[in-house]
């Protein structure tokens, strides 16, 4: 039995009221769903609330998932994405949009971005620097538009293929690819601009 | 933006192939044209580099761990009770089984019998040290942390060979603890003479100083352990001072 078959059987058991199967599903997908939410919202607190909402929605609508139609993860990503977009729309009104030009800096900021990105040797500072880099990338990700952000999250962090992403976002594959390209280049530009401003 | 380069590929086509080019799935004539345009076009070349850099940055983001109580909260919010059905299905879960259940998603393939045994042995070592320090592990019974529970859990995942090996290790561990204890209570002449003889022979080709440091270190460790256990430590001091 491959992974899809295992999940399909879990879904069937769960739909028949098997709580053990549901727990297995939660165990299997909680990291992925939480991570999508965390990288999209940028906050642990929001991610926890939203990821929990996603599971509630999955649990309530599990019977509507057709195992023949596509991978369970695609269906899950679609639900997740819809809730994230709702959340984004709601929170947009009462949030001060921060400027794209505002430099993205990690908390302890003295080393240049170039040094941070290049020096990943086994020195004791390497781990700290890697963490700082991650922090900056995470912050830069929040500055991308939701369309670009969700595309790169599903592609580069969740490793979904273009067809699956197109299904989840309900846009053509060509649009998916162009959003991924723009998301990646914009992110790289945001961080190189930070580098120029910092140094 | 130059609309067309010498190679015949347009910037729009380049953009459409960009993600596949970065994935490394382009080949043949398509790849050649793509590469030619990348090198010739003043806007597409840098864009390729940026997209590739952006991808590397994104893929460098590590997966974060959900909060510890997350699964519990989800189960409570969905089936109203956290894993009670699971417990009903498996009536008496030991401490080990619960731990194994909790770490299964992350460590699934690693959780082999021999690792189970290693965990058990690590616990054994700790409990032995605790015993020497006067703490009775049996007193922690309400946590189901007793060696018996651990071993039961571990043996459930046993492999015959591993079991044999670990049993030998266990006997060795006890022996070495007892020897340490003996050595510490008789500070001047430590260890059985036979062992000392053998050690000397083994190390005859090495400088003596190293060996002395080694034994001093061991004594220090043993002493440190004994300081946690006042009655024994007092004994040693009494003997030293007399
Ligand atoms: Zn071009």
CSV table of C-alpha atoms and ligand atoms in Angstrom, one decimal:
chain,number,residue,atom,x,y,z
A,1,UNK,CA,0.0,0.0,0.0
A,2,UNK,CA,1.4,3.4,-0.9
A,3,UNK,CA,0.9,6.5,1.0
A,4,UNK,CA,-2.1,7.6,-0.9
A,5,UNK,CA,-3.8,4.3,-0.3
A,6,UNK,CA,-3.1,4.4,3.4
A,7,UNK,CA,-4.6,7.8,3.6
A,8,UNK,CA,-7.6,6.8,1.5
A,9,UNK,CA,-8.3,3.9,3.8
A,10,UNK,CA,-7.9,6.2,6.9
A,11,UNK,CA,-10.4,8.6,5.4
A,12,UNK,CA,-12.9,5.8,4.7
A,13,UNK,CA,-12.5,4.5,8.3
A,14,UNK,CA,-12.8,8.0,9.6
A,15,UNK,CA,-15.9,8.7,7.6
A,16,UNK,CA,-17.4,5.5,9.1
A,17,UNK,CA,-16.9,7.0,12.5
A,18,UNK,CA,-13.5,5.5,13.5
A,19,UNK,CA,-12.0,7.9,15.9
A,20,UNK,CA,-8.6,6.1,15.9
A,21,UNK,CA,-8.4,6.7,12.1
A,22,UNK,CA,-9.1,10.4,12.7
A,23,UNK,CA,-6.3,10.6,15.3
A,24,UNK,CA,-4.0,9.0,12.7
A,25,UNK,CA,-5.0,11.6,10.1
A,26,UNK,CA,-4.3,14.4,12.6
A,27,UNK,CA,-1.0,12.9,13.5
A,28,UNK,CA,0.0,12.6,9.9
A,29,UNK,CA,-1.0,16.1,8.7
A,30,UNK,CA,-0.7,18.4,11.7
A,31,UNK,CA,2.9,19.4,10.9
A,32,UNK,CA,2.2,20.2,7.2
A,33,UNK,CA,-1.0,22.2,7.9
A,34,UNK,CA,0.6,24.0,10.8
A,35,UNK,CA,3.6,25.0,8.7
A,36,UNK,CA,1.5,26.3,5.8
A,37,UNK,CA,-0.5,28.4,8.3
A,38,UNK,CA,2.6,29.6,10.1
A,39,UNK,CA,4.5,30.6,6.9
A,40,UNK,CA,1.4,32.3,5.5
A,41,UNK,CA,0.3,34.2,8.6
A,42,UNK,CA,3.8,34.8,10.0
A,43,UNK,CA,2.6,34.3,13.5
A,44,UNK,CA,2.6,31.2,15.7
A,45,UNK,CA,-0.6,32.3,17.5
A,46,UNK,CA,-2.6,32.8,14.2
A,47,UNK,CA,-1.1,29.6,12.8
A,48,UNK,CA,-2.3,27.6,15.8
A,49,UNK,CA,-5.8,29.0,15.6
A,50,UNK,CA,-6.1,28.6,11.8
A,51,UNK,CA,-4.6,25.2,11.7
A,52,UNK,CA,-7.1,24.1,14.3
A,53,UNK,CA,-9.9,25.6,12.2
A,54,UNK,CA,-8.6,23.7,9.2
A,55,UNK,CA,-8.8,20.4,11.1
A,56,UNK,CA,-12.3,21.2,12.3
A,57,UNK,CA,-13.3,21.9,8.6
A,58,UNK,CA,-11.6,18.7,7.4
A,59,UNK,CA,-13.4,16.7,10.1
A,60,UNK,CA,-16.8,18.1,9.2
A,61,UNK,CA,-16.4,17.8,5.5
A,62,UNK,CA,-14.4,14.6,5.3
A,63,UNK,CA,-17.3,12.8,3.7
A,64,UNK,CA,-17.3,15.2,0.7
A,65,UNK,CA,-13.7,14.2,-0.1
A,66,UNK,CA,-13.6,11.9,-3.1
A,67,UNK,CA,-10.6,9.6,-2.9
A,68,UNK,CA,-10.6,9.1,-6.7
A,69,UNK,CA,-10.6,12.8,-7.5
A,70,UNK,CA,-7.1,13.6,-6.3
A,71,UNK,CA,-4.5,13.4,-3.5
A,72,UNK,CA,-5.9,14.0,0.0
A,73,UNK,CA,-3.1,16.6,0.6
A,74,UNK,CA,-4.4,18.6,-2.4
A,75,UNK,CA,-7.9,18.7,-0.9
A,76,UNK,CA,-6.4,19.6,2.5
A,77,UNK,CA,-4.3,22.4,0.9
A,78,UNK,CA,-7.4,23.7,-0.8
A,79,UNK,CA,-9.3,23.9,2.5
A,80,UNK,CA,-6.3,25.4,4.2
A,81,UNK,CA,-5.8,28.0,1.5
A,82,UNK,CA,-9.5,29.0,1.6
A,83,UNK,CA,-9.4,29.6,5.3
A,84,UNK,CA,-6.1,31.5,5.0
A,85,UNK,CA,-7.6,33.8,2.3
A,86,UNK,CA,-10.6,34.4,4.5
A,87,UNK,CA,-8.4,35.2,7.4
A,88,UNK,CA,-6.3,37.5,5.3
A,89,UNK,CA,-9.4,39.5,4.1
A,90,UNK,CA,-10.7,39.8,7.6
A,91,UNK,CA,-7.4,41.0,9.1
A,92,UNK,CA,-6.5,43.3,6.2
A,93,UNK,CA,-9.0,46.0,7.3
A,94,UNK,CA,-7.7,46.3,10.8
A,95,UNK,CA,-4.0,46.1,10.0
A,96,UNK,CA,-1.7,48.9,9.1
A,97,UNK,CA,0.0,47.7,5.9
A,98,UNK,CA,3.7,48.0,6.4
A,99,UNK,CA,5.8,49.5,3.7
A,100,UNK,CA,7.6,47.3,1.2
A,101,UNK,CA,10.7,49.5,1.6
A,102,UNK,CA,11.0,48.9,5.3
A,103,UNK,CA,14.2,46.9,5.8
A,104,UNK,CA,13.8,43.4,7.0
A,105,UNK,CA,16.2,42.8,9.8
A,106,UNK,CA,16.8,40.0,12.2
A,107,UNK,CA,16.8,41.0,15.9
A,108,UNK,CA,20.5,41.0,16.4
A,109,UNK,CA,21.6,42.9,13.3
A,110,UNK,CA,25.3,43.6,12.7
A,111,UNK,CA,26.5,41.1,10.1
A,112,UNK,CA,25.7,41.8,6.5
A,113,UNK,CA,23.2,39.8,4.6
A,114,UNK,CA,25.9,38.5,2.2
A,115,UNK,CA,28.0,37.2,5.0
A,116,UNK,CA,25.0,35.6,6.6
A,117,UNK,CA,24.0,33.8,3.4
A,118,UNK,CA,27.5,32.7,2.4
A,119,UNK,CA,29.0,31.7,5.7
A,120,UNK,CA,27.3,28.5,6.6
A,121,UNK,CA,30.5,26.7,7.7
A,122,UNK,CA,30.7,24.5,10.8
A,123,UNK,CA,31.7,27.5,13.0
A,124,UNK,CA,29.8,28.0,16.3
A,125,UNK,CA,28.2,31.1,14.8
A,126,UNK,CA,26.9,29.2,11.8
A,127,UNK,CA,23.8,27.9,13.4
A,128,UNK,CA,22.9,31.4,14.8
A,129,UNK,CA,23.5,32.9,11.4
A,130,UNK,CA,21.4,30.3,9.7
A,131,UNK,CA,18.6,31.0,12.2
A,132,UNK,CA,18.9,34.7,11.5
A,133,UNK,CA,18.7,34.1,7.8
A,134,UNK,CA,15.6,32.0,8.3
A,135,UNK,CA,14.1,34.7,10.4
A,136,UNK,CA,14.7,37.3,7.6
A,137,UNK,CA,13.4,35.0,4.9
A,138,UNK,CA,10.3,34.4,7.0
A,139,UNK,CA,9.7,38.1,7.4
A,140,UNK,CA,10.3,38.8,3.8
A,141,UNK,CA,7.7,36.2,2.9
A,142,UNK,CA,5.1,38.1,4.8
A,143,UNK,CA,5.8,41.1,2.5
A,144,UNK,CA,4.8,39.2,-0.6
A,145,UNK,CA,1.2,39.5,-1.8
A,146,UNK,CA,-1.0,36.6,-0.6
A,147,UNK,CA,-1.2,35.2,-4.2
A,148,UNK,CA,2.6,35.0,-4.5
A,149,UNK,CA,3.0,33.9,-0.9
A,150,UNK,CA,0.7,30.9,-1.1
A,151,UNK,CA,2.2,29.8,-4.4
A,152,UNK,CA,5.7,29.7,-3.2
A,153,UNK,CA,4.7,28.1,0.2
A,154,UNK,CA,2.9,25.3,-1.6
A,155,UNK,CA,5.8,24.8,-4.1
A,156,UNK,CA,9.0,25.4,-2.2
A,157,UNK,CA,7.9,24.6,1.4
A,158,UNK,CA,5.4,21.9,0.8
A,159,UNK,CA,6.9,20.5,-2.4
A,160,UNK,CA,3.6,20.1,-4.2
A,161,UNK,CA,3.7,19.8,-8.0
A,162,UNK,CA,2.3,22.5,-10.3
A,163,UNK,CA,-0.9,20.5,-11.1
A,164,UNK,CA,-1.7,20.0,-7.5
A,165,UNK,CA,-1.1,23.7,-6.7
A,166,UNK,CA,-3.3,24.7,-9.7
A,167,UNK,CA,-6.1,22.5,-8.3
A,168,UNK,CA,-5.7,23.9,-4.8
A,169,UNK,CA,-5.6,27.6,-5.9
A,170,UNK,CA,-8.2,27.1,-8.7
A,171,UNK,CA,-6.0,28.8,-11.3
A,172,UNK,CA,-4.3,27.5,-14.5
A,173,UNK,CA,-0.9,25.9,-14.2
A,174,UNK,CA,0.6,28.7,-16.2
A,175,UNK,CA,-0.6,31.2,-13.7
A,176,UNK,CA,0.8,29.1,-10.9
A,177,UNK,CA,4.3,29.0,-12.5
A,178,UNK,CA,4.3,32.7,-13.1
A,179,UNK,CA,3.3,33.4,-9.5
A,180,UNK,CA,6.0,31.1,-8.3
A,181,UNK,CA,8.6,32.9,-10.4
A,182,UNK,CA,7.5,36.3,-9.2
A,183,UNK,CA,7.3,35.2,-5.6
A,184,UNK,CA,10.8,33.9,-5.7
A,185,UNK,CA,12.3,36.9,-7.5
A,186,UNK,CA,10.5,39.4,-5.3
A,187,UNK,CA,11.7,37.6,-2.2
A,188,UNK,CA,15.3,37.6,-3.4
A,189,UNK,CA,15.0,41.3,-4.3
A,190,UNK,CA,13.5,42.2,-0.9
A,191,UNK,CA,16.4,40.5,0.8
A,192,UNK,CA,19.1,42.0,-1.4
A,193,UNK,CA,17.6,45.5,-0.8
A,194,UNK,CA,17.8,44.8,2.9
A,195,UNK,CA,21.4,43.9,2.4
A,196,UNK,CA,22.1,47.2,0.6
A,197,UNK,CA,20.3,49.2,3.3
A,198,UNK,CA,22.0,47.4,6.2
A,199,UNK,CA,25.5,47.7,4.9
B,1,UNK,CA,13.0,44.5,-22.1
B,2,UNK,CA,14.3,43.2,-25.4
B,3,UNK,CA,11.4,41.5,-27.0
B,4,UNK,CA,13.4,39.1,-29.0
B,5,UNK,CA,17.0,38.0,-28.9
B,6,UNK,CA,19.1,36.4,-31.5
B,7,UNK,CA,18.2,32.9,-30.4
B,8,UNK,CA,14.6,33.4,-31.3
B,9,UNK,CA,13.1,32.9,-27.9
B,10,UNK,CA,11.0,35.8,-26.5
B,11,UNK,CA,11.0,37.0,-23.0
B,12,UNK,CA,7.5,35.8,-22.5
B,13,UNK,CA,8.5,32.2,-23.5
B,14,UNK,CA,11.5,32.5,-21.2
B,15,UNK,CA,9.2,33.4,-18.3
B,16,UNK,CA,6.9,30.4,-19.1
B,17,UNK,CA,9.9,28.0,-19.0
B,18,UNK,CA,11.6,29.6,-16.0
B,19,UNK,CA,10.2,27.4,-13.2
B,20,UNK,CA,10.9,24.2,-15.2
B,21,UNK,CA,14.4,25.4,-16.0
B,22,UNK,CA,15.0,26.0,-12.2
B,23,UNK,CA,13.6,22.6,-11.5
B,24,UNK,CA,16.1,21.2,-14.0
B,25,UNK,CA,13.4,19.5,-16.1
B,26,UNK,CA,14.2,21.3,-19.4
B,27,UNK,CA,16.1,19.4,-22.0
B,28,UNK,CA,17.0,19.3,-25.7
B,29,UNK,CA,16.4,22.3,-28.0
B,30,UNK,CA,14.2,24.0,-25.4
B,31,UNK,CA,17.0,24.0,-22.9
B,32,UNK,CA,19.5,25.3,-25.5
B,33,UNK,CA,17.2,28.1,-26.5
B,34,UNK,CA,16.5,28.9,-22.9
B,35,UNK,CA,20.2,29.1,-22.1
B,36,UNK,CA,21.0,31.2,-25.1
B,37,UNK,CA,18.3,33.7,-24.1
B,38,UNK,CA,19.4,33.7,-20.5
B,39,UNK,CA,22.9,34.6,-21.5
B,40,UNK,CA,21.9,37.2,-24.1
B,41,UNK,CA,18.9,39.0,-22.5
B,42,UNK,CA,19.8,41.8,-20.1
B,43,UNK,CA,16.6,41.4,-18.1
B,44,UNK,CA,16.0,37.7,-18.2
B,45,UNK,CA,19.5,36.7,-17.1
B,46,UNK,CA,19.4,38.5,-13.8
B,47,UNK,CA,15.8,37.5,-13.3
B,48,UNK,CA,16.8,33.8,-13.6
B,49,UNK,CA,19.5,34.3,-11.0
B,50,UNK,CA,17.1,36.1,-8.6
B,51,UNK,CA,14.4,33.4,-9.0
B,52,UNK,CA,16.9,30.7,-8.3
B,53,UNK,CA,18.3,32.6,-5.3
B,54,UNK,CA,14.8,33.1,-4.0
B,55,UNK,CA,14.0,29.4,-4.3
B,56,UNK,CA,17.1,28.5,-2.4
B,57,UNK,CA,16.2,30.9,0.4
B,58,UNK,CA,12.7,29.5,0.6
B,59,UNK,CA,13.8,25.9,0.5
B,60,UNK,CA,16.3,26.8,3.3
B,61,UNK,CA,13.4,27.5,5.7
B,62,UNK,CA,13.2,24.7,8.2
B,63,UNK,CA,9.9,23.0,9.1
B,64,UNK,CA,8.7,24.4,12.4
B,65,UNK,CA,7.3,22.2,15.2
B,66,UNK,CA,3.6,22.8,16.0
B,67,UNK,CA,3.0,23.6,19.7
B,68,UNK,CA,3.2,20.6,22.0
B,69,UNK,CA,-0.5,20.5,22.8
B,70,UNK,CA,-1.6,21.1,19.2
B,71,UNK,CA,-2.8,17.6,18.4
B,72,UNK,CA,-4.5,17.3,21.8
B,73,UNK,CA,-6.4,20.5,21.2
B,74,UNK,CA,-7.4,19.5,17.7
B,75,UNK,CA,-8.7,16.1,19.0
B,76,UNK,CA,-10.6,17.9,21.8
B,77,UNK,CA,-12.1,20.4,19.3
B,78,UNK,CA,-13.2,17.7,16.8
B,79,UNK,CA,-14.0,14.4,18.6
B,80,UNK,CA,-14.6,16.2,21.9
B,81,UNK,CA,-12.2,14.1,23.9
B,82,UNK,CA,-8.5,13.7,23.4
B,83,UNK,CA,-7.7,10.2,22.2
B,84,UNK,CA,-9.9,8.5,24.7
B,85,UNK,CA,-11.1,6.1,21.9
B,86,UNK,CA,-7.6,5.3,21.2
B,87,UNK,CA,-7.0,4.4,24.8
B,88,UNK,CA,-10.2,2.4,24.9
B,89,UNK,CA,-8.9,0.4,22.0
B,90,UNK,CA,-5.6,-0.2,23.7
B,91,UNK,CA,-6.7,-0.4,27.3
B,92,UNK,CA,-3.5,-0.2,29.3
B,93,UNK,CA,-0.9,2.0,27.7
B,94,UNK,CA,2.4,2.0,29.4
B,95,UNK,CA,4.6,5.1,29.7
B,96,UNK,CA,6.7,3.7,26.9
B,97,UNK,CA,3.8,3.2,24.6
B,98,UNK,CA,2.5,6.7,25.2
B,99,UNK,CA,6.0,8.1,24.5
B,100,UNK,CA,6.4,6.0,21.4
B,101,UNK,CA,2.9,7.1,20.2
B,102,UNK,CA,3.9,10.7,20.7
B,103,UNK,CA,7.1,10.6,18.8
B,104,UNK,CA,6.1,8.1,16.2
B,105,UNK,CA,5.3,10.7,13.4
B,106,UNK,CA,8.8,12.2,13.7
B,107,UNK,CA,10.8,9.2,14.4
B,108,UNK,CA,8.8,6.5,12.7
B,109,UNK,CA,11.5,4.7,10.8
B,110,UNK,CA,14.1,5.2,13.5
B,111,UNK,CA,12.0,3.6,16.2
B,112,UNK,CA,13.4,0.1,15.8
B,113,UNK,CA,13.8,-2.4,18.5
B,114,UNK,CA,17.4,-1.6,19.1
B,115,UNK,CA,16.6,2.0,19.6
B,116,UNK,CA,13.9,1.0,22.1
B,117,UNK,CA,16.5,-0.9,23.9
B,118,UNK,CA,18.9,1.9,23.9
B,119,UNK,CA,16.3,4.2,25.4
B,120,UNK,CA,15.7,1.6,28.0
B,121,UNK,CA,19.4,1.2,28.8
B,122,UNK,CA,19.8,5.0,29.0
B,123,UNK,CA,17.1,5.0,31.6
B,124,UNK,CA,18.7,2.1,33.4
B,125,UNK,CA,22.0,4.0,33.6
B,126,UNK,CA,20.2,7.0,35.1
B,127,UNK,CA,18.3,4.9,37.6
B,128,UNK,CA,21.5,3.1,38.7
B,129,UNK,CA,23.2,6.5,39.3
B,130,UNK,CA,20.1,7.6,41.2
B,131,UNK,CA,20.2,4.4,43.2
B,132,UNK,CA,23.8,5.0,44.2
B,133,UNK,CA,22.8,8.6,45.1
B,134,UNK,CA,20.2,7.2,47.4
B,135,UNK,CA,17.1,7.9,45.3
B,136,UNK,CA,14.9,4.9,44.9
B,137,UNK,CA,13.3,4.8,41.4
B,138,UNK,CA,10.5,2.7,42.9
B,139,UNK,CA,9.5,5.9,44.7
B,140,UNK,CA,8.6,7.4,41.3
B,141,UNK,CA,6.3,4.6,40.6
B,142,UNK,CA,3.2,6.7,40.1
B,143,UNK,CA,4.9,8.1,37.0
B,144,UNK,CA,5.2,4.5,35.7
B,145,UNK,CA,8.9,5.2,35.2
B,146,UNK,CA,10.1,2.1,36.9
B,147,UNK,CA,12.7,-0.1,35.1
B,148,UNK,CA,10.1,-2.8,34.9
B,149,UNK,CA,7.6,-0.7,32.9
B,150,UNK,CA,10.4,0.5,30.7
B,151,UNK,CA,11.8,-2.9,30.1
B,152,UNK,CA,8.4,-4.4,29.5
B,153,UNK,CA,7.8,-1.7,26.8
B,154,UNK,CA,11.2,-2.3,25.4
B,155,UNK,CA,10.9,-6.0,25.3
B,156,UNK,CA,7.6,-5.7,23.4
B,157,UNK,CA,9.7,-4.3,20.6
B,158,UNK,CA,12.5,-6.8,21.0
B,159,UNK,CA,14.8,-8.5,18.6
B,160,UNK,CA,16.5,-11.6,19.9
B,161,UNK,CA,20.0,-10.6,19.1
B,162,UNK,CA,19.7,-7.1,20.4
B,163,UNK,CA,18.2,-8.4,23.6
B,164,UNK,CA,21.2,-10.7,24.1
B,165,UNK,CA,23.7,-7.9,23.4
B,166,UNK,CA,21.9,-5.5,25.7
B,167,UNK,CA,21.7,-8.0,28.5
B,168,UNK,CA,25.4,-8.4,28.4
B,169,UNK,CA,25.8,-4.6,28.4
B,170,UNK,CA,23.5,-4.5,31.4
B,171,UNK,CA,25.7,-6.9,33.3
B,172,UNK,CA,28.7,-5.0,32.3
B,173,UNK,CA,27.2,-1.7,33.5
B,174,UNK,CA,26.4,-3.1,36.9
B,175,UNK,CA,29.9,-4.6,37.2
B,176,UNK,CA,31.5,-1.3,36.3
B,177,UNK,CA,29.3,0.6,38.8
B,178,UNK,CA,30.2,-1.8,41.6
B,179,UNK,CA,33.9,-1.5,40.7
B,180,UNK,CA,33.7,2.2,40.8
B,181,UNK,CA,32.1,2.1,44.2
B,182,UNK,CA,34.8,-0.3,45.5
B,183,UNK,CA,37.5,1.9,44.1
B,184,UNK,CA,36.1,5.0,45.7
B,185,UNK,CA,35.6,3.4,49.1
B,186,UNK,CA,39.2,2.1,49.1
B,187,UNK,CA,41.0,5.2,47.6
B,188,UNK,CA,44.6,4.1,47.7
B,189,UNK,CA,44.4,0.6,46.1
B,190,UNK,CA,41.7,0.9,43.6
B,191,UNK,CA,40.4,-1.9,41.4
B,192,UNK,CA,41.3,-5.6,41.4
B,193,UNK,CA,45.0,-6.3,41.0
B,194,UNK,CA,44.4,-8.5,38.0
B,195,UNK,CA,42.8,-5.6,36.1
B,196,UNK,CA,45.6,-3.2,37.0
B,197,UNK,CA,48.2,-5.7,35.7
B,198,UNK,CA,46.4,-6.1,32.5
B,199,UNK,CA,46.0,-2.3,32.0
B,200,UNK,CA,49.7,-1.8,32.6
B,201,UNK,CA,50.5,-4.4,30.0
B,202,UNK,CA,48.1,-2.9,27.5
B,203,UNK,CA,49.6,0.6,27.9
B,204,UNK,CA,53.2,-0.3,28.3
B,205,UNK,CA,54.0,1.3,24.9
B,206,UNK,CA,52.3,4.6,25.9
B,207,UNK,CA,53.6,7.3,28.2
B,208,UNK,CA,52.7,6.6,31.8
B,209,UNK,CA,51.5,10.2,32.5
B,210,UNK,CA,48.5,9.7,30.3
B,211,UNK,CA,47.4,6.6,32.2
B,212,UNK,CA,47.7,8.4,35.5
B,213,UNK,CA,45.6,11.3,34.2
B,214,UNK,CA,43.0,8.9,33.0
B,215,UNK,CA,42.7,7.2,36.4
B,216,UNK,CA,42.6,10.5,38.2
B,217,UNK,CA,39.8,11.6,36.0
B,218,UNK,CA,37.8,8.5,36.8
B,219,UNK,CA,38.4,9.0,40.5
B,220,UNK,CA,37.2,12.6,40.1
B,221,UNK,CA,34.0,11.4,38.5
B,222,UNK,CA,33.4,8.8,41.1
B,223,UNK,CA,34.1,11.4,43.8
B,224,UNK,CA,31.7,13.8,42.3
B,225,UNK,CA,29.0,11.1,42.3
B,226,UNK,CA,29.7,10.3,45.9
B,227,UNK,CA,29.4,13.9,47.0
B,228,UNK,CA,25.7,13.6,46.1
B,229,UNK,CA,25.5,10.8,48.6
B,230,UNK,CA,26.6,12.2,52.0
B,231,UNK,CA,27.0,9.1,54.1
B,232,UNK,CA,29.5,7.5,51.6
B,233,UNK,CA,31.3,10.8,51.1
B,234,UNK,CA,31.7,11.2,54.8
B,235,UNK,CA,33.1,7.7,55.0
B,236,UNK,CA,35.7,8.5,52.5
B,237,UNK,CA,36.7,11.8,54.1
B,238,UNK,CA,36.9,10.1,57.5
B,239,UNK,CA,39.3,7.6,56.0
B,240,UNK,CA,41.3,10.2,54.2
B,241,UNK,CA,41.7,12.3,57.4
B,242,UNK,CA,42.7,9.6,59.7
C,1,LIG,ZN1,14.5,38.3,-22.1
